[in-house]
XYZ file of C-alpha atoms in Angstrom:
208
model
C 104.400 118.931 131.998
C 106.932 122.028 131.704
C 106.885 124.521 134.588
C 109.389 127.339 134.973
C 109.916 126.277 138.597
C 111.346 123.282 137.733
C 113.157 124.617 134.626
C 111.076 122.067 131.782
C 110.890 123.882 128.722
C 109.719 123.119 125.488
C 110.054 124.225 122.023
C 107.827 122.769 119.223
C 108.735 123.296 115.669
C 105.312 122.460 114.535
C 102.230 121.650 116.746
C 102.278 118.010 117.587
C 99.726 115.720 116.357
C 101.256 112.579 115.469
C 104.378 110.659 115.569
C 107.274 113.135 117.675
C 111.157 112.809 118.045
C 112.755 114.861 120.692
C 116.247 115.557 121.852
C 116.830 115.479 125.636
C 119.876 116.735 127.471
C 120.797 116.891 131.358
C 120.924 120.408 132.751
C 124.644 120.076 133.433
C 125.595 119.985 129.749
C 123.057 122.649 128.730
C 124.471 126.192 127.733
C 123.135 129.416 125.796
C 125.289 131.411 123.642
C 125.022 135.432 123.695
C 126.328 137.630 121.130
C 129.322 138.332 123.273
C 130.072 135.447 122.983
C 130.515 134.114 126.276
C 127.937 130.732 127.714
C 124.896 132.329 129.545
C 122.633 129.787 131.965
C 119.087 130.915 130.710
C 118.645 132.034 134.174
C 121.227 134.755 132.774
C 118.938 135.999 130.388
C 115.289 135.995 131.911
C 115.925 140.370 132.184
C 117.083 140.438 128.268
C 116.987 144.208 127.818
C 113.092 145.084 125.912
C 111.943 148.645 124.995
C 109.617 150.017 127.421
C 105.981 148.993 126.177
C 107.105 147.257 123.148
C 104.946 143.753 121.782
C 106.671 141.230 120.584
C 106.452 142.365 116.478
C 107.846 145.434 117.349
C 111.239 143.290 117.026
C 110.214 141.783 113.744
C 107.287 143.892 112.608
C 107.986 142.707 108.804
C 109.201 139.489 109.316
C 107.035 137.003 111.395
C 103.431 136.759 113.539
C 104.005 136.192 116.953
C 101.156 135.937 119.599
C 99.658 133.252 121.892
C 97.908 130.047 121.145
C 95.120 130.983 123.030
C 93.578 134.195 124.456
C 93.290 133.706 128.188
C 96.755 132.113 128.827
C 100.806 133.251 127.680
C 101.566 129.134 126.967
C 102.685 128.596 124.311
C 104.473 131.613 122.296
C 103.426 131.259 118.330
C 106.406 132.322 116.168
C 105.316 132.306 112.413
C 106.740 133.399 109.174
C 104.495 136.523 107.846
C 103.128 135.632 104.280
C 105.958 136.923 101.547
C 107.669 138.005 104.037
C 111.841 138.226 103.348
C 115.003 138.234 105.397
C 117.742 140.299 103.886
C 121.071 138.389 105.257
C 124.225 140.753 106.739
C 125.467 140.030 103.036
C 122.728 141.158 101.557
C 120.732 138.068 100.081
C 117.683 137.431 100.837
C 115.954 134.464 101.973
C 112.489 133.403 102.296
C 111.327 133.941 105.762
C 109.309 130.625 105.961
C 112.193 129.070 104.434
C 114.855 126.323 106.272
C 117.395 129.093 106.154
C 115.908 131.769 107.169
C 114.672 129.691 110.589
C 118.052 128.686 111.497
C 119.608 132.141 110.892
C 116.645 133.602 112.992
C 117.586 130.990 116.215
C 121.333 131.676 115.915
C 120.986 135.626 115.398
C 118.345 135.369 118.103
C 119.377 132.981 120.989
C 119.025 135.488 124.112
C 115.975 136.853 122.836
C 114.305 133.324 122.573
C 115.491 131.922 125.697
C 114.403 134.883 127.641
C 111.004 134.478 125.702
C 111.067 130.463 126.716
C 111.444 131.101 130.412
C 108.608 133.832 130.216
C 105.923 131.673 127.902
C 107.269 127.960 129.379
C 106.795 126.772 125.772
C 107.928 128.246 121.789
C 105.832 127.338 119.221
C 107.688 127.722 116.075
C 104.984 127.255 113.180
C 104.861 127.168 109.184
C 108.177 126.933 108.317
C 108.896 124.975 105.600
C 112.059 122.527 105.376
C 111.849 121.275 108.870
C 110.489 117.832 107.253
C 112.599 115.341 108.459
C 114.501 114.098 111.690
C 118.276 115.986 110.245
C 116.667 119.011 109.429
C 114.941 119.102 112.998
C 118.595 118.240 114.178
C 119.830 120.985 112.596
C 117.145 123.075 113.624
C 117.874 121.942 117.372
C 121.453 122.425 116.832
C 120.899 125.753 116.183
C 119.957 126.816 119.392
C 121.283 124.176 121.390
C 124.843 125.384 120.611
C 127.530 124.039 120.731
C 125.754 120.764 120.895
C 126.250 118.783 123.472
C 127.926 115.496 122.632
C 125.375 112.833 121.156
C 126.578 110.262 123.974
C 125.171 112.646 126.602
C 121.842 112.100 125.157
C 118.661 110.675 126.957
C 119.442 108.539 129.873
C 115.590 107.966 131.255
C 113.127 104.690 131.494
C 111.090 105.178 128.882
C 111.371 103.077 125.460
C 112.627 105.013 122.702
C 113.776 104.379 119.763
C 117.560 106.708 119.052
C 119.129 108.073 115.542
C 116.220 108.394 113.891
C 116.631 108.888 110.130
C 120.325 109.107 110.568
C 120.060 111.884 112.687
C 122.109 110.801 115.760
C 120.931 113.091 118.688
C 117.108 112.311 117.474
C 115.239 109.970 119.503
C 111.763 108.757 119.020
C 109.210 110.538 122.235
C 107.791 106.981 123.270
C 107.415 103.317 122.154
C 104.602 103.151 124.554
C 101.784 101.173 122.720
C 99.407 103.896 121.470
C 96.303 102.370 123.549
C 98.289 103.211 126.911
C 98.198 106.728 128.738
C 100.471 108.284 129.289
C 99.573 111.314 131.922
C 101.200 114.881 132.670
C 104.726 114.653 133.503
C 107.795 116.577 134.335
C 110.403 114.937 132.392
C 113.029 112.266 134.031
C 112.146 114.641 137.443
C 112.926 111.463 139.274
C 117.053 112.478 138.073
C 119.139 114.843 140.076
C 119.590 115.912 136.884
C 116.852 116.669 134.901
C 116.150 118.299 131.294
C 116.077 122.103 131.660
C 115.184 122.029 127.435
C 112.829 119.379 125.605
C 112.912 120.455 122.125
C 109.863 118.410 120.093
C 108.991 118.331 116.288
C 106.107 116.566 114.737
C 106.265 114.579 111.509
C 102.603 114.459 111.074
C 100.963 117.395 111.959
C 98.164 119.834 110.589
C-alpha cells in the first residue's frame, strides 16, 4: 500500500488489529519542521547527517529498542520505549520514556531524524507507549509531527465512507465504514487524486 516512489507513508502508533482512525492530508499542505526552524519537504531530509557505521540505538542507546518487524525485510521500523527507561527533559525533569510525554517530546525533538527514517523504512512503528488510548491523544500524537497542523477543513477528501471527529478529536477520521465481510485489497491511498497523501498516520484502538 505505501511505496517510497509514490511518496505513501505510514506511521502506526501501535500495530493494528482492530478498529483504526487515521488522519489524511494532501501533499500540498504537508510540511516538516527542522530545528532551524525553517519547513523542509521530506525529500529535504532523506541525507539527514548519520555517523559513519552507526545503528539506530546508537542515537538513543538508553532510551528506546529500535529494530525491524521482521528479519529479512527494513518495513516497518519498531520504535519502543526500553523497560525503566527515563528521559531527562532540557529542564531537567524526568519523564517516563513509555509515557504520553515523553512520546510527544521525542517526535517534536526528533522530526528530521524520523522523517528521514520514514522515507528509508516506508513505514514507523511506534510501539508500547502508554497514553496514546484514545482518538485526542492520537491527535495530539499526530500533531506532533505533523506540525503546524494543517487546518482540519483540509482533511480527507476521498470515496471511501468514513466516519470524521471521532471522540471529539476533529482531524480524526474513522479508516473505513466498509462492512467488515467486504475486502478490501492493497492500495495506494486516494492515488486516483493529483494530489495524493504523502503521510497516513494510523493508530489502533484494539490492538495486542
Amino acid at each position: 500500500m505505501f511505496t517510497n516512489n509514490q511518496k505513501a507513508l505510514a506511521l502506526p502508533f501501535v500495530f493494528v488489529v482492530g478498529v483504526l482512525t487515521s488522519f489524511f492530508f494532501p501533499s500540498s499542505i504537508l510540511n516538516f519542521v527542522s530545528k532551524e526552524g525553517r519547513m523542509a519537504r521530506p525529500d529535504d531530509v532523506i541525507s539527514a547527517p548519520r555517523p559513519s557505521g552507526a545503528t539506530y540505538t546508537d542515537f538513543f542507546p538508553t532510551l528506546l529498542s529500535i529494530s525491524t518487524l521482521y528479519p529479512d525485510t527494513s518495513f516497518p521500523l519498531v520504535i519502543s520505549p526500553l523497560p525503566e527507561a527515563m528521559m531527562t527533559l532540557e529542564n531537567g525533569n524526568s519523564l517516563p520514556m513509555k509515557s504520553k510525554q515523553a512520546l510527544l517530546h521525542l517526535i517534536k525533538t526528533n522530526r528530521k531524524w524520523i522523517s528521514s527514517s520514514l522515507l528509508q523504512h516506508g513505514a514507523l512503528l511506534f510501539r508500547g507507549f502508554s497514553g496514546i488510548d484514545s482518538p485526542k491523544s492520537f491527535q495530539d500524537a499526530a500533531s506532533a509531527l505533523l506540525y503546524p497542523l494543517p487546518p482540519f477543513t483540509k482533511t480527507y477528501t476521498g470515496t471511501s465512507a468514513r466516519l470524521k471527529g471521532i471522540g471529539g478529536a476533529q482531524a480524526v477520521h474513522t479508516a473505513s465504514e466498509i462492512p467488515s465481510w467486504q475486502s478490501i485489497p492493497a492500495h495506494l491511498e486516494m492515488s486516483f487524486k493529483k494530489s495524493f497523501p504523502p503521510l497516513i498516520v494510523f493508530w489502533a484502538q484494539v490492538g495486542f
